[in-house]
XYZ file of C-alpha atoms in Angstrom:
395
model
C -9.021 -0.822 -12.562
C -7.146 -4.141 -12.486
C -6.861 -5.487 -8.817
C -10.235 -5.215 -7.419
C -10.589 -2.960 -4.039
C -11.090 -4.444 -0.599
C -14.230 -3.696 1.196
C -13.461 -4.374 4.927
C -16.579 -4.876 7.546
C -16.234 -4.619 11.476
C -17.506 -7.370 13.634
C -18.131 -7.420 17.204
C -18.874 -10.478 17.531
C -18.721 -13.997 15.382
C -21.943 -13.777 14.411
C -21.664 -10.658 12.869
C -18.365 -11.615 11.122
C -20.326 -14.716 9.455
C -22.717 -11.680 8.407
C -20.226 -9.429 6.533
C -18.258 -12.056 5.125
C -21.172 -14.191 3.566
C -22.684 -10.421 2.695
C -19.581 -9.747 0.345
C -16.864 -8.293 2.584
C -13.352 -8.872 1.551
C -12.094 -9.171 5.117
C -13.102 -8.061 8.935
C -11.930 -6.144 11.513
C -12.233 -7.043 15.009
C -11.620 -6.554 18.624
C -9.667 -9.250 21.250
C -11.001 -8.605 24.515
C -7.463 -6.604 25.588
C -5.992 -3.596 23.977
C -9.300 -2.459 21.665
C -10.920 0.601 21.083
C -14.282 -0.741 21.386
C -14.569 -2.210 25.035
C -18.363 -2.290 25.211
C -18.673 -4.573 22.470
C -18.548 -8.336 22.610
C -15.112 -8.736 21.511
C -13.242 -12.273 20.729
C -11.157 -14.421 23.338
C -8.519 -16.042 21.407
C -10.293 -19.233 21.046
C -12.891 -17.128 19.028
C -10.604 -15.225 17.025
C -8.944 -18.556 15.636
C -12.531 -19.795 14.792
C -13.091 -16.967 13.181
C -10.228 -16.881 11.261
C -10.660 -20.528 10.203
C -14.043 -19.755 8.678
C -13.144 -16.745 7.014
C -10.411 -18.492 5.509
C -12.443 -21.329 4.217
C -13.912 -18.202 1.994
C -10.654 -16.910 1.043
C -11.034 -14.046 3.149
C -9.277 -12.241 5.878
C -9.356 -11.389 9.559
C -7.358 -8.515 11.039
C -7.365 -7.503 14.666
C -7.149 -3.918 16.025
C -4.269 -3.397 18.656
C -4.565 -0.001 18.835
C -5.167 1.914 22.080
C -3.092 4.632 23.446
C -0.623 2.098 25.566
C 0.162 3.281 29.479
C 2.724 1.624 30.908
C 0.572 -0.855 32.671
C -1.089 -2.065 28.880
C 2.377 -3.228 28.599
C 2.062 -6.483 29.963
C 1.097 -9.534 28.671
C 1.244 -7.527 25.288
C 3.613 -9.718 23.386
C 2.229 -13.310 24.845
C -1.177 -12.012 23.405
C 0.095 -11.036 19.974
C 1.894 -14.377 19.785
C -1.946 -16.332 21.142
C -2.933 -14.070 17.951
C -0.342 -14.619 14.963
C -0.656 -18.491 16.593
C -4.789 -18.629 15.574
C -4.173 -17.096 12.271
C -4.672 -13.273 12.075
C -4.062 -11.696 9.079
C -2.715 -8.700 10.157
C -3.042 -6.042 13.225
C -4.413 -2.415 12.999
C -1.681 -0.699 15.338
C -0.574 2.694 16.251
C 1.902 2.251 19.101
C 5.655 2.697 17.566
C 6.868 -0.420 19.854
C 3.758 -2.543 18.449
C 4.789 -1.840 15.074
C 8.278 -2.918 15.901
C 7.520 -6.305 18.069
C 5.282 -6.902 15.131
C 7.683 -6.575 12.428
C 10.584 -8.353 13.707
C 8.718 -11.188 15.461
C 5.825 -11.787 12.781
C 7.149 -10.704 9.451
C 4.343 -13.187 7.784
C 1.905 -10.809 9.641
C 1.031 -7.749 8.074
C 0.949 -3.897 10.169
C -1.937 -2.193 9.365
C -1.538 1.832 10.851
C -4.663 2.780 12.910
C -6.483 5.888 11.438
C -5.559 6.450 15.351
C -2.324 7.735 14.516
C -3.583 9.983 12.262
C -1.327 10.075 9.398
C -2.112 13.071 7.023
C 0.697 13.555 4.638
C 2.639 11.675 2.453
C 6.260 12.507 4.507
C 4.577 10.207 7.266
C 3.324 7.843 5.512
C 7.026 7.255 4.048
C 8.174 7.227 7.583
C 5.800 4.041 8.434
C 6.750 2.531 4.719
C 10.435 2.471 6.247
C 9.461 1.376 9.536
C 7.484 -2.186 8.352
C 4.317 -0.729 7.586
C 2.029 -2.649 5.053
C -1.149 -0.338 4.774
C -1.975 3.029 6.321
C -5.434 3.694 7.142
C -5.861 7.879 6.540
C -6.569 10.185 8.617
C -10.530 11.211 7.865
C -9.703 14.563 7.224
C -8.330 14.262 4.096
C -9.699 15.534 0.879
C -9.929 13.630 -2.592
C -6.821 15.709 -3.833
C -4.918 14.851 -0.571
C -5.801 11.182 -0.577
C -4.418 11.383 -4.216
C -1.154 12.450 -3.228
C -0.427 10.415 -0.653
C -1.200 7.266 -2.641
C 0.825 8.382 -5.907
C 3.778 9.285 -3.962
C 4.818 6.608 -1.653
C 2.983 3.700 -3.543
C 1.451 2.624 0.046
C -1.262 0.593 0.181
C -4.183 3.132 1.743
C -7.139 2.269 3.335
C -10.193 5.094 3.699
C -13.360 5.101 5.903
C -16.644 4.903 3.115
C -19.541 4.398 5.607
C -20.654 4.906 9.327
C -20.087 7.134 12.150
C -17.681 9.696 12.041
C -15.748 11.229 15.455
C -16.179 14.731 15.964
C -12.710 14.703 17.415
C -9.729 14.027 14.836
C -9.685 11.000 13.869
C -11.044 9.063 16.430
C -8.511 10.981 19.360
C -11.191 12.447 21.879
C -10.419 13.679 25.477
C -13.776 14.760 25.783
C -15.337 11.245 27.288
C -12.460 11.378 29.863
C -12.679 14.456 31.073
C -16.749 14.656 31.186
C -17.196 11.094 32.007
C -13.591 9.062 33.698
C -13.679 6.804 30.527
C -10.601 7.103 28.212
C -11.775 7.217 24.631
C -8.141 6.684 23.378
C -8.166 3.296 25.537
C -12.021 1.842 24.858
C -14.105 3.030 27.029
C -15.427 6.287 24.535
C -19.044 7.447 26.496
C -19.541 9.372 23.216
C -20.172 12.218 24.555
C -20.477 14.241 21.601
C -23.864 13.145 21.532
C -25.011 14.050 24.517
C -27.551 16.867 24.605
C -25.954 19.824 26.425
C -28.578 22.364 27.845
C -28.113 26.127 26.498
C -31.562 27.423 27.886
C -35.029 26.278 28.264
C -35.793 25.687 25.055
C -32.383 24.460 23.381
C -29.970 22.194 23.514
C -26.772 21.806 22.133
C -24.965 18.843 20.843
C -21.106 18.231 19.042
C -22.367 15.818 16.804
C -21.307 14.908 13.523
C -23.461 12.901 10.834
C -22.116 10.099 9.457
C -20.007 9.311 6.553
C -21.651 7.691 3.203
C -19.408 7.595 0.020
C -21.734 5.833 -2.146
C -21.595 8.023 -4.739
C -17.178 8.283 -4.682
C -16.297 4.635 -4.832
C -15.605 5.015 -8.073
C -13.775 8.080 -7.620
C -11.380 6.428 -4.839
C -10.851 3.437 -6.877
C -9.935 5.540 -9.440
C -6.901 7.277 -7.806
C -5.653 3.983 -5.926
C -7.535 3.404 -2.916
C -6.981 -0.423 -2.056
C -9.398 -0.952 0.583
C -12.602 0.741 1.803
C -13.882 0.455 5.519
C -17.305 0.845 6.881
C -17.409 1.885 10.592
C -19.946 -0.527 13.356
C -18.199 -3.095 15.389
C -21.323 -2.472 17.431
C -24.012 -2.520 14.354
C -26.976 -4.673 14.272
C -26.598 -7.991 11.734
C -29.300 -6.355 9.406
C -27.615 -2.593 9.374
C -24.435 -4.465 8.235
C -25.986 -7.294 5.989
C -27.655 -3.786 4.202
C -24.750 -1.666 4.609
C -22.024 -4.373 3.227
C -24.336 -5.778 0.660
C -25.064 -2.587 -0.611
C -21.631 -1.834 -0.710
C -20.653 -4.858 -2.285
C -22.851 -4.349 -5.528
C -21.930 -1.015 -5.974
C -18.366 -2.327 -6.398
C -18.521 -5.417 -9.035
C -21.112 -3.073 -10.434
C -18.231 -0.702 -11.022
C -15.906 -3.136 -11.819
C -18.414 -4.918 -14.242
C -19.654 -1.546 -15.634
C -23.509 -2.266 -15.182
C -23.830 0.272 -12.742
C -26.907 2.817 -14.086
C -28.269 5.918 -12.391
C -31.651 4.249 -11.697
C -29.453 1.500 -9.896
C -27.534 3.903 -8.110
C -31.045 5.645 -6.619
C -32.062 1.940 -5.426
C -28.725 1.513 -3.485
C -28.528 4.898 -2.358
C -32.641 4.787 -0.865
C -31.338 1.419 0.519
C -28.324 2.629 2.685
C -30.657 5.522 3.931
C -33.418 3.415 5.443
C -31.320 1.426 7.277
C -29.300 4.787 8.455
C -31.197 6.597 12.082
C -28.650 9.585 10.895
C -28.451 12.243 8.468
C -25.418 11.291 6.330
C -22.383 13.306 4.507
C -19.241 12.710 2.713
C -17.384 15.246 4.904
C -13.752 15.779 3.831
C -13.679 14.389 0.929
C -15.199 17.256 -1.561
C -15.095 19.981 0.933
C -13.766 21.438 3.957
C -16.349 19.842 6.680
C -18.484 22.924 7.760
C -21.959 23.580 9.897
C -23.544 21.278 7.114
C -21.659 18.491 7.966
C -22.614 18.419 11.965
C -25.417 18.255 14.265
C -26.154 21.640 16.304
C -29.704 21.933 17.679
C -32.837 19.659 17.045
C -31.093 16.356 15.830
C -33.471 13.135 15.795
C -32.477 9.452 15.683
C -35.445 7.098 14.918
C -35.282 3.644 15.195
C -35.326 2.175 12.091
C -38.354 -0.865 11.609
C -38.005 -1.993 8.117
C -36.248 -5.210 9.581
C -38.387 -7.583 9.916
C -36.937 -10.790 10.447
C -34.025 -13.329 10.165
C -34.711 -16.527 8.115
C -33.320 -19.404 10.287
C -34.357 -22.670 8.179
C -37.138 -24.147 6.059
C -40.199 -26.678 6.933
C -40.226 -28.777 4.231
C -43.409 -30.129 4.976
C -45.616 -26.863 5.334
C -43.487 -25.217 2.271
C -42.762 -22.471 5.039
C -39.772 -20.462 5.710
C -38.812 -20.238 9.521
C -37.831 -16.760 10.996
C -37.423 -14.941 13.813
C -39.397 -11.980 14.164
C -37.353 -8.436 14.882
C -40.624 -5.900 13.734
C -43.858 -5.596 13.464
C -46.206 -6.895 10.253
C -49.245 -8.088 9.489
C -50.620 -9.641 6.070
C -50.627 -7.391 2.510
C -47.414 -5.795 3.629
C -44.700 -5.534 0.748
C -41.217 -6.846 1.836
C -37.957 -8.247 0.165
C -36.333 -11.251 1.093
C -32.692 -11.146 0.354
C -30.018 -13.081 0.412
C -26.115 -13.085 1.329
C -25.849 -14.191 -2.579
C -27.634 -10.745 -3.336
C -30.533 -11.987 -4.410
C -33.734 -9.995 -3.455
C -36.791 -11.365 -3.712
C -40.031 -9.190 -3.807
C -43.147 -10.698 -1.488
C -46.358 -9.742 -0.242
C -47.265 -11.086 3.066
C -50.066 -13.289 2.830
C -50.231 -15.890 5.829
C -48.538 -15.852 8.987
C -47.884 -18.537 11.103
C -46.609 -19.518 14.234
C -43.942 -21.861 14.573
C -46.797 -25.230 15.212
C -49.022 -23.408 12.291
C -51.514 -21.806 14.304
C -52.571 -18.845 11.489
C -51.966 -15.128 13.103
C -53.457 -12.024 12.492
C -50.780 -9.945 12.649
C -46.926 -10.160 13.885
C -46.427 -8.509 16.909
C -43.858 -10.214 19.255
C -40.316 -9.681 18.680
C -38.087 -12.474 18.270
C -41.166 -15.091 18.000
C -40.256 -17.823 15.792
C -43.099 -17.284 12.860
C -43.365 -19.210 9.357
C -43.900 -17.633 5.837
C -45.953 -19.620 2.737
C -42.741 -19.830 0.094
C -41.963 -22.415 -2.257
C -38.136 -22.841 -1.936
C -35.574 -22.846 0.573
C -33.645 -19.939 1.369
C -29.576 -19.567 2.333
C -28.747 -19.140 6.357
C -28.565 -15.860 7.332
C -31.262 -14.356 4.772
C -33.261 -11.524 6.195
C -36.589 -9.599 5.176
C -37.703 -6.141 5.171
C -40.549 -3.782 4.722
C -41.042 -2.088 1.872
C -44.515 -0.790 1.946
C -47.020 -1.192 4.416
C -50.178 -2.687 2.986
C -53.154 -1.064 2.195
């Protein structure tokens, strides 16, 4: 294991790219607010996309943009003014699946790198020699692949490869769905997915029916998919609150240098792995990867999603007076509760509520309005964009 794997985060919006990047992503993934597969996010205007591309540059770190929706002829235009607005503010590279994309790209940009949407879902080596010949610098798999197939594609055409490791998996292949435009008028393949494989279809009375998958969590194959050449790893959630992918990418991120550094240890392992399933609302699989994805792999009948409350808050700054740490509040707590504060260095700190505060010192009982600005008794300052959650409810 010499070059170190990437571990790319999504980001709907800047905020959330400051997140993943200062959480220990390698680069981001985003959407402009034309040509994206995720419409009902935020999305960047071009003036946001160069910010954000400044900043993450500043940390060494990359930006790439995703230009790949099923193009009708009327997507056409405008295209190539906005990919020149978006080599101009400093992308590192497009996701694309369109053949003329990939060609404008090339021969216009060659300082930009083509990325191949897992849109176009390439699935065997022969193809992925095809896009080798035709410019392309990194093919993001199909999902359906298996560890053995993932293998041979790598070790064959030498390809940089990019996999899906964490998130929400489509229960059409790989990501092409006609079911949102037929049910609903909103084309999947151009933004506008309703996902309706999770609706809940009515059988009788009693049941209903659903085409739900669960989602993806590798956690326990990173190793494996460094091993056999894997050079980046992507977690799904352009659309993902900051503290799922502060948790998520964090995680993520010390299960890698813990790899790489050899200190990672089964009791270790069972911390991350608890850590990426509280934060989850979804039973999780690894799908394709060690077996063909079956009836265990899916939703049918009686599937819940809770809400997950173990986020508490987002540190926002320090009174240096009052020794207190300023937050916003996102759950309910009240004093003797057991949290962790942690930190985008990876630092967790382990804290029992004592006092809580408003934000002009007035002592509370509990914590009970979301997004009040509250302060927290601790003796040192804390980096921007730390967060706290529950642990264990006190007694």
């Amino acid at each position: 294991m010499d070059k170190r794997v990437e571990l790319l985060a999504p980001a709907g919006d800047i905020e959330r790219l400051k997140i993943n990047l200062l959480y220990g992503a390698d680069a981001v993934y985003i959407g402009g607010q034309q040509y994206s597969l995720r419409a009902n996010a935020t999305n960047f205007s071009i003036e946001q996309i160069k910010e954000s591309c400044d900043f993450a540059h500043k940390l060494n770190k990359k930006v790439y943009l995703t230009l790949n929706i099923v193009f009708h002829n009327e997507d056409m235009d405008g295209v190539e003014e906005y990919i020149k607005d978006v080599v101009d503010a400093g992308i590192d590279a497009f996701i694309v699946s369109d053949p003329f994309i990939i060609s404008h790209i090339k021969e216009n940009y060659p300082q930009v790198e083509a990325h191949l949407s897992t849109q176009n879902g390439a699935c065997n080596y022969k193809s992925v020699e095809y896009f080798k010949k035709e410019g392309i610098n990194r093919v993001v798999l199909a999902r359906e692949l298996n560890k053995e197939q993932i293998k041979e594609v790598v070790d064959k055409t030498g390809v940089d490869i990019e996999v899906f490791i964490h998130g929400a998996m489509c229960t059409c292949f790989s990501g092409r769905c006609a079911l949102s435009n037929y049910v609903t008028n909103r084309d999947a393949n151009r933004g506008g997915c309703a996902q309706v494989c999770r609706f809940a279809f009515g059988i009788d009375e009693e049941k209903d029916f659903t085409l739900a998958t669960k989602d993806l969590n590798m956690a326990r194959h990173i190793k494996d998919l460094i091993d056999i050449g894997v050079r980046s790893l992507k977690v799904e959630g352009r659309m993902r609150s900051i503290y799922y992918l502060a948790t998520v990418i964090g995680t993520y991120r010390e299960i890698i240098d813990r790899l790489y550094d050899n200190t990672l240890t089964e009791e270790r392992m069972e911390v991350l792995e608890d850590r990426l399933s509280r934060v989850a609302n979804r039973e999780v699989s690894t799908h394709y990867f060690t077996h063909e994805a079956d009836f265990s792999d899916q939703y049918y009948t009686g599937r819940q999603e809770l809400s997950n409350q173990d986020y508490l808050g987002l540190i926002t700054g320090y009174d240096k007076e009052n020794k207190c740490l300023i937050m916003v509040e996102r759950n309910y707590f009240e004093p003797k509760d057991e949290v962790e504060i942690f930190t985008p260095d990876n630092e967790v700190i382990n804290y029992t509520i004592d006092e809580i505060f408003d934000e002009n010192m007035n002592k509370l009982d509990v914590a009970r309005h979301p997004e009040q600005v509250l302060k927290l008794k601790i003796d040192r300052e804390l980096p921007e964009y730390s967060m706290i959650r529950l642990i264990k409810k006190g007694e």
